[in-house]
Amino acid sequence: MTRPPSGRAEEIADGVYAFVQPDGSWMINNSGFVVGRSGVLCIDTCATERRTRHLLAAVADVTAAPVRTLVNTHHHPDHTAGNGFFPTATIVAHEQARPEMRALGLPGNDGIWSEVDYGEPELAPPFLTFTDRITVWADDLRCEVIHPGRTAHTTNDVVVWIPDRSVLFAGDLLFHGGTPFLLSGSVRGSIAVLEQFLAPLGATTIVPGHGPVCGPEVVDEVLAYLRFVLAVAAEGRAEGLSPLDLARRTDLGRFAAWTDAERIVGNLHRAYAEESGAPLDPAAAFADMVAYNGGRPLRCLA
Ligand SMILES: [Zn+2]
């Protein structure tokens, strides 16, 4: 299996960098950093030790200043597994990210995804947590770290909004070129957050959680997919189909071109649970995703 090249830092505004990792598929996320004279604010780490060390090298290429603050946009391991490689940083996240991260633990080879060399990460949960919003400063540049107020991609999503540069680090509230994944969040919550919180910020430049840097047009694309999931789920529930059977007969149309199309199965599990109020079994949802994938582990190139 050919693994994509490691990430690359792009200066998207004065002193503001996106660390974009192609191809944005499973476990291949984006990070970013904001450079001040005496310290760096970093946004998210990577899934593996190797990828996180590339991120650290990209920071060191730009500045000799230490990473003083690390913000996790949510608890998922592709964004947080590398936290332990930031010994000088205060690790900041939403209050709910800490217990979720501890419950999930570090990623390992469990047969759901194809084999990955994760290196030797250490679980390093955030130790400065908040519920609504905080502001981190990079010199005089205001970086607003905001929880949108409800469950969307996860219970603990936060964005980093830099109004003076009109730059938004959206975390996994936005995927660009990859299939959004709502299994640990809410389909309806994601729609509400994109419509009522993220779009009104009016960001010109957006660093999505996965995929190339983009503008606000990607919000509409993700919203179209989320509404598609709800519509498909409503039909399937009316016909009494399981999420897996429903996914198998669903034509994804233009969304089939996005990476990790099998996420439709997990997303339908989430939509069913949301509409019926029944509890969701994540292990069963992942097993169904593997079944949808012909019984093979999901393609992971991290
Ligand atoms: Zn995520």
Short mmCIF file of C-alpha atoms and ligand atoms in Angstrom, two decimals:
data_model
loop_
_atom_site.label_atom_id
_atom_site.label_comp_id
_atom_site.label_asym_id
_atom_site.label_seq_id
_atom_site.Cartn_x
_atom_site.Cartn_y
_atom_site.Cartn_z
CA MET A 1 0.00 0.00 0.00
CA THR A 2 1.49 3.35 -1.00
CA ARG A 3 1.34 5.90 1.77
CA PRO A 4 0.88 9.55 0.81
CA PRO A 5 3.73 11.97 1.51
CA SER A 6 3.82 13.57 4.95
CA GLY A 7 2.31 16.95 5.61
CA ARG A 8 3.52 20.32 4.51
CA ALA A 9 3.22 23.70 6.19
CA GLU A 10 1.48 26.43 4.17
CA GLU A 11 1.52 30.03 5.40
CA ILE A 12 -2.13 30.97 4.91
CA ALA A 13 -1.91 34.37 6.61
CA ASP A 14 0.84 36.39 8.26
CA GLY A 15 2.30 34.07 10.92
CA VAL A 16 -0.52 31.53 10.52
CA TYR A 17 0.26 28.11 9.06
CA ALA A 18 -1.82 25.14 7.99
CA PHE A 19 -0.10 21.75 8.18
CA VAL A 20 -1.99 19.84 5.51
CA GLN A 21 -1.59 16.09 5.14
CA PRO A 22 -2.69 14.49 1.89
CA ASP A 23 -4.92 12.63 1.20
CA GLY A 24 -7.01 13.45 4.26
CA SER A 25 -8.44 9.95 4.57
CA TRP A 26 -8.73 7.88 7.77
CA MET A 27 -6.27 9.05 10.47
CA ILE A 28 -4.63 11.60 8.11
CA ASN A 29 -5.72 14.93 9.58
CA ASN A 30 -4.67 18.55 9.33
CA SER A 31 -2.94 20.55 12.02
CA GLY A 32 -1.85 24.16 12.16
CA PHE A 33 0.21 26.66 14.09
CA VAL A 34 0.38 30.35 14.86
CA VAL A 35 3.81 31.85 15.43
CA GLY A 36 4.51 34.54 17.99
CA ARG A 37 7.89 36.05 18.94
CA SER A 38 8.37 33.93 22.04
CA GLY A 39 6.05 31.02 21.54
CA VAL A 40 3.89 29.01 19.19
CA LEU A 41 0.21 28.06 19.41
CA CYS A 42 -0.30 24.67 17.78
CA ILE A 43 -3.68 23.31 16.72
CA ASP A 44 -3.94 19.50 16.82
CA THR A 45 -1.28 16.81 16.50
CA CYS A 46 -1.25 13.73 14.27
CA ALA A 47 -2.20 10.06 14.51
CA THR A 48 1.30 8.59 14.46
CA GLU A 49 4.66 9.44 15.98
CA ARG A 50 6.23 9.78 12.53
CA ARG A 51 3.61 12.25 11.31
CA THR A 52 3.72 14.24 14.54
CA ARG A 53 7.50 14.53 14.30
CA HIS A 54 7.07 15.92 10.78
CA LEU A 55 4.68 18.51 12.21
CA LEU A 56 7.23 19.46 14.88
CA ALA A 57 9.93 19.72 12.20
CA ALA A 58 7.66 22.00 10.15
CA VAL A 59 7.27 24.29 13.20
CA ALA A 60 11.03 24.26 13.80
CA ASP A 61 11.62 25.23 10.15
CA VAL A 62 9.72 28.47 10.78
CA THR A 63 10.76 29.42 14.31
CA ALA A 64 13.04 28.45 17.16
CA ALA A 65 10.32 29.40 19.67
CA PRO A 66 8.75 26.57 21.70
CA VAL A 67 5.16 25.39 21.31
CA ARG A 68 3.64 26.91 24.45
CA THR A 69 0.00 26.08 23.78
CA LEU A 70 -1.57 23.10 22.03
CA VAL A 71 -5.30 23.19 21.30
CA ASN A 72 -7.09 19.93 20.47
CA THR A 73 -10.13 20.54 18.25
CA HIS A 74 -11.72 17.33 19.65
CA HIS A 75 -10.70 14.05 21.27
CA HIS A 76 -10.29 11.80 18.19
CA PRO A 77 -6.87 10.11 18.11
CA ASP A 78 -5.83 11.39 14.68
CA HIS A 79 -5.89 14.89 16.22
CA THR A 80 -4.53 14.03 19.67
CA ALA A 81 -2.38 10.86 19.68
CA GLY A 82 0.75 12.99 19.22
CA ASN A 83 0.03 15.22 22.25
CA GLY A 84 2.79 13.53 24.27
CA PHE A 85 5.41 14.84 21.85
CA PHE A 86 4.69 18.43 22.96
CA PRO A 87 6.33 18.48 26.42
CA THR A 88 6.53 22.30 26.60
CA ALA A 89 2.87 22.90 25.76
CA THR A 90 -0.18 23.57 27.87
CA ILE A 91 -2.71 21.21 26.28
CA VAL A 92 -6.11 22.88 25.94
CA ALA A 93 -9.45 21.38 24.93
CA HIS A 94 -13.14 21.33 25.70
CA GLU A 95 -13.97 19.87 29.11
CA GLN A 96 -15.59 16.77 27.57
CA ALA A 97 -12.52 16.00 25.41
CA ARG A 98 -10.57 14.81 28.44
CA PRO A 99 -12.87 11.96 29.57
CA GLU A 100 -13.62 10.98 25.95
CA MET A 101 -9.91 10.76 25.16
CA ARG A 102 -9.20 8.68 28.25
CA ALA A 103 -12.11 6.34 27.47
CA LEU A 104 -10.99 5.81 23.88
CA GLY A 105 -7.26 5.43 24.61
CA LEU A 106 -4.53 5.46 21.98
CA PRO A 107 -5.09 4.03 18.50
CA GLY A 108 -3.91 0.49 17.86
CA ASN A 109 -4.19 -2.19 15.21
CA ASP A 110 -7.55 -3.74 16.01
CA GLY A 111 -8.58 -5.10 12.61
CA ILE A 112 -10.98 -2.27 11.78
CA TRP A 113 -8.36 -0.38 9.76
CA SER A 114 -5.43 -1.71 7.76
CA GLU A 115 -2.15 -1.92 9.70
CA VAL A 116 -0.49 1.33 10.77
CA ASP A 117 2.83 1.93 12.55
CA TYR A 118 1.70 4.33 15.27
CA GLY A 119 5.17 4.57 16.85
CA GLU A 120 5.30 5.00 20.61
CA PRO A 121 2.83 7.70 21.56
CA GLU A 122 1.84 8.47 25.14
CA LEU A 123 -1.69 9.32 26.15
CA ALA A 124 -1.55 13.02 27.06
CA PRO A 125 -5.06 14.38 27.70
CA PRO A 126 -5.69 18.12 27.84
CA PHE A 127 -5.02 19.64 31.26
CA LEU A 128 -6.57 23.04 30.73
CA THR A 129 -10.21 22.54 29.85
CA PHE A 130 -13.12 24.93 29.31
CA THR A 131 -16.81 24.76 28.44
CA ASP A 132 -17.67 27.71 26.18
CA ARG A 133 -14.76 29.73 24.88
CA ILE A 134 -11.30 31.03 25.72
CA THR A 135 -8.90 33.36 23.95
CA VAL A 136 -5.24 32.54 23.31
CA TRP A 137 -2.93 35.31 22.17
CA ALA A 138 0.01 34.95 19.77
CA ASP A 139 1.71 38.28 20.55
CA ASP A 140 -1.13 40.70 19.70
CA LEU A 141 -3.04 38.28 17.49
CA ARG A 142 -6.32 37.20 19.03
CA CYS A 143 -7.12 33.48 18.58
CA GLU A 144 -10.61 32.59 19.81
CA VAL A 145 -11.11 28.97 20.82
CA ILE A 146 -14.85 28.34 20.72
CA HIS A 147 -17.18 25.39 21.42
CA PRO A 148 -20.30 25.72 19.23
CA GLY A 149 -22.63 24.88 22.11
CA ARG A 150 -23.89 21.46 21.07
CA THR A 151 -22.79 18.05 19.79
CA ALA A 152 -21.82 18.04 16.11
CA HIS A 153 -18.84 15.92 14.94
CA THR A 154 -18.32 14.99 18.62
CA THR A 155 -19.50 16.22 22.01
CA ASN A 156 -16.38 18.36 22.37
CA ASP A 157 -15.67 20.15 19.09
CA VAL A 158 -13.86 23.47 19.23
CA VAL A 159 -12.70 25.77 16.45
CA VAL A 160 -9.86 28.28 16.46
CA TRP A 161 -11.06 31.53 14.94
CA ILE A 162 -8.60 34.31 14.13
CA PRO A 163 -10.81 37.29 13.25
CA ASP A 164 -7.97 39.65 12.29
CA ARG A 165 -6.84 37.21 9.58
CA SER A 166 -10.32 35.82 8.78
CA VAL A 167 -8.85 32.34 9.27
CA LEU A 168 -10.78 29.46 10.81
CA PHE A 169 -9.36 26.14 11.97
CA ALA A 170 -12.57 24.12 11.80
CA GLY A 171 -11.42 20.73 13.06
CA ASP A 172 -13.67 17.89 11.88
CA LEU A 173 -16.75 20.11 11.72
CA LEU A 174 -15.58 20.24 8.08
CA PHE A 175 -14.10 17.60 5.81
CA HIS A 176 -12.94 18.70 2.35
CA GLY A 177 -12.87 15.96 -0.26
CA GLY A 178 -13.53 13.29 2.34
CA THR A 179 -16.75 11.87 3.73
CA PRO A 180 -17.89 13.57 6.95
CA PHE A 181 -18.14 11.16 9.89
CA LEU A 182 -20.83 11.58 12.52
CA LEU A 183 -20.70 8.29 14.42
CA SER A 184 -19.54 9.94 17.66
CA GLY A 185 -21.59 13.08 17.09
CA SER A 186 -24.91 14.14 15.63
CA VAL A 187 -26.14 14.61 12.07
CA ARG A 188 -28.77 17.17 13.02
CA GLY A 189 -26.34 18.83 15.43
CA SER A 190 -23.75 19.15 12.66
CA ILE A 191 -26.26 20.78 10.33
CA ALA A 192 -27.27 23.25 13.04
CA VAL A 193 -23.67 24.07 13.95
CA LEU A 194 -22.63 24.65 10.33
CA GLU A 195 -25.67 26.80 9.59
CA GLN A 196 -25.93 28.76 12.81
CA PHE A 197 -22.38 28.92 14.12
CA LEU A 198 -19.67 28.19 11.58
CA ALA A 199 -21.02 29.90 8.43
CA PRO A 200 -21.92 33.15 10.25
CA LEU A 201 -18.31 33.57 11.43
CA GLY A 202 -17.67 34.61 7.81
CA ALA A 203 -14.20 33.10 7.51
CA THR A 204 -12.40 33.69 4.22
CA THR A 205 -9.84 30.94 4.74
CA ILE A 206 -10.78 27.64 6.36
CA VAL A 207 -8.49 24.83 7.44
CA PRO A 208 -10.76 21.77 7.52
CA GLY A 209 -10.00 18.80 9.77
CA HIS A 210 -9.13 16.77 6.69
CA GLY A 211 -8.36 17.82 3.10
CA PRO A 212 -6.98 20.93 1.40
CA VAL A 213 -7.38 24.48 2.76
CA CYS A 214 -10.58 25.95 1.39
CA GLY A 215 -13.09 28.76 1.53
CA PRO A 216 -16.65 28.85 2.86
CA GLU A 217 -18.03 27.09 -0.25
CA VAL A 218 -17.12 23.75 1.32
CA VAL A 219 -19.68 24.35 4.09
CA ASP A 220 -22.49 24.00 1.54
CA GLU A 221 -21.02 20.78 0.18
CA VAL A 222 -20.86 19.22 3.65
CA LEU A 223 -24.37 20.44 4.43
CA ALA A 224 -25.61 18.80 1.22
CA TYR A 225 -24.13 15.48 2.34
CA LEU A 226 -25.58 15.74 5.85
CA ARG A 227 -29.06 16.45 4.46
CA PHE A 228 -28.63 13.50 2.08
CA VAL A 229 -27.85 11.23 5.07
CA LEU A 230 -31.02 12.37 6.86
CA ALA A 231 -33.17 11.84 3.75
CA VAL A 232 -31.75 8.36 3.10
CA ALA A 233 -32.17 7.42 6.78
CA ALA A 234 -35.82 8.53 6.77
CA GLU A 235 -36.56 6.27 3.76
CA GLY A 236 -34.71 3.33 5.27
CA ARG A 237 -36.47 3.61 8.61
CA ALA A 238 -39.84 3.78 6.88
CA GLU A 239 -39.01 0.56 5.03
CA GLY A 240 -37.60 -1.16 8.13
CA LEU A 241 -34.12 -1.62 6.62
CA SER A 242 -30.98 -2.00 8.76
CA PRO A 243 -28.37 0.74 8.30
CA LEU A 244 -26.09 -1.77 6.52
CA ASP A 245 -28.76 -2.97 4.07
CA LEU A 246 -29.80 0.60 3.46
CA ALA A 247 -26.21 1.69 2.80
CA ARG A 248 -25.69 -1.21 0.37
CA ARG A 249 -28.57 -0.15 -1.83
CA THR A 250 -27.85 3.61 -1.59
CA ASP A 251 -26.36 5.37 -4.60
CA LEU A 252 -23.97 7.94 -3.12
CA GLY A 253 -24.04 9.97 -6.34
CA ARG A 254 -21.39 12.69 -6.39
CA PHE A 255 -20.44 11.92 -2.77
CA ALA A 256 -19.01 8.54 -3.93
CA ALA A 257 -15.95 10.46 -5.15
CA TRP A 258 -15.05 11.50 -1.60
CA THR A 259 -12.60 9.34 0.36
CA ASP A 260 -13.86 6.85 2.96
CA ALA A 261 -17.31 6.42 1.38
CA GLU A 262 -18.03 3.53 3.79
CA ARG A 263 -18.68 6.14 6.47
CA ILE A 264 -22.22 6.25 5.10
CA VAL A 265 -22.84 3.12 7.20
CA GLY A 266 -21.72 4.73 10.47
CA ASN A 267 -23.54 7.92 9.58
CA LEU A 268 -26.78 6.00 9.03
CA HIS A 269 -26.30 4.24 12.37
CA ARG A 270 -26.03 7.68 13.96
CA ALA A 271 -29.04 9.07 12.07
CA TYR A 272 -31.18 6.05 13.09
CA ALA A 273 -30.18 6.41 16.74
CA GLU A 274 -30.88 10.11 16.67
CA GLU A 275 -34.33 9.74 15.13
CA SER A 276 -35.42 6.74 17.22
CA GLY A 277 -33.78 7.68 20.51
CA ALA A 278 -32.33 4.14 20.72
CA PRO A 279 -28.74 3.78 21.94
CA LEU A 280 -25.98 3.43 19.35
CA ASP A 281 -23.47 0.55 19.48
CA PRO A 282 -20.21 1.90 17.98
CA ALA A 283 -18.65 -1.59 17.73
CA ALA A 284 -21.61 -2.83 15.69
CA ALA A 285 -21.42 0.25 13.47
CA PHE A 286 -17.72 -0.32 12.74
CA ALA A 287 -18.37 -4.03 12.08
CA ASP A 288 -21.02 -2.99 9.55
CA MET A 289 -18.58 -0.60 7.89
CA VAL A 290 -16.09 -3.46 7.48
CA ALA A 291 -18.91 -5.66 6.09
CA TYR A 292 -19.85 -2.89 3.62
CA ASN A 293 -16.18 -2.83 2.62
CA GLY A 294 -16.41 -6.50 1.57
CA GLY A 295 -15.19 -7.76 4.95
CA ARG A 296 -11.80 -6.10 4.51
CA PRO A 297 -10.30 -3.65 7.04
CA LEU A 298 -10.91 -0.03 6.12
CA ARG A 299 -8.15 1.53 4.04
CA CYS A 300 -5.87 3.53 6.34
CA LEU A 301 -2.73 5.09 4.90
CA ALA A 302 -1.45 6.83 8.06
ZN ZN B 1 -12.64 13.50 14.19
#
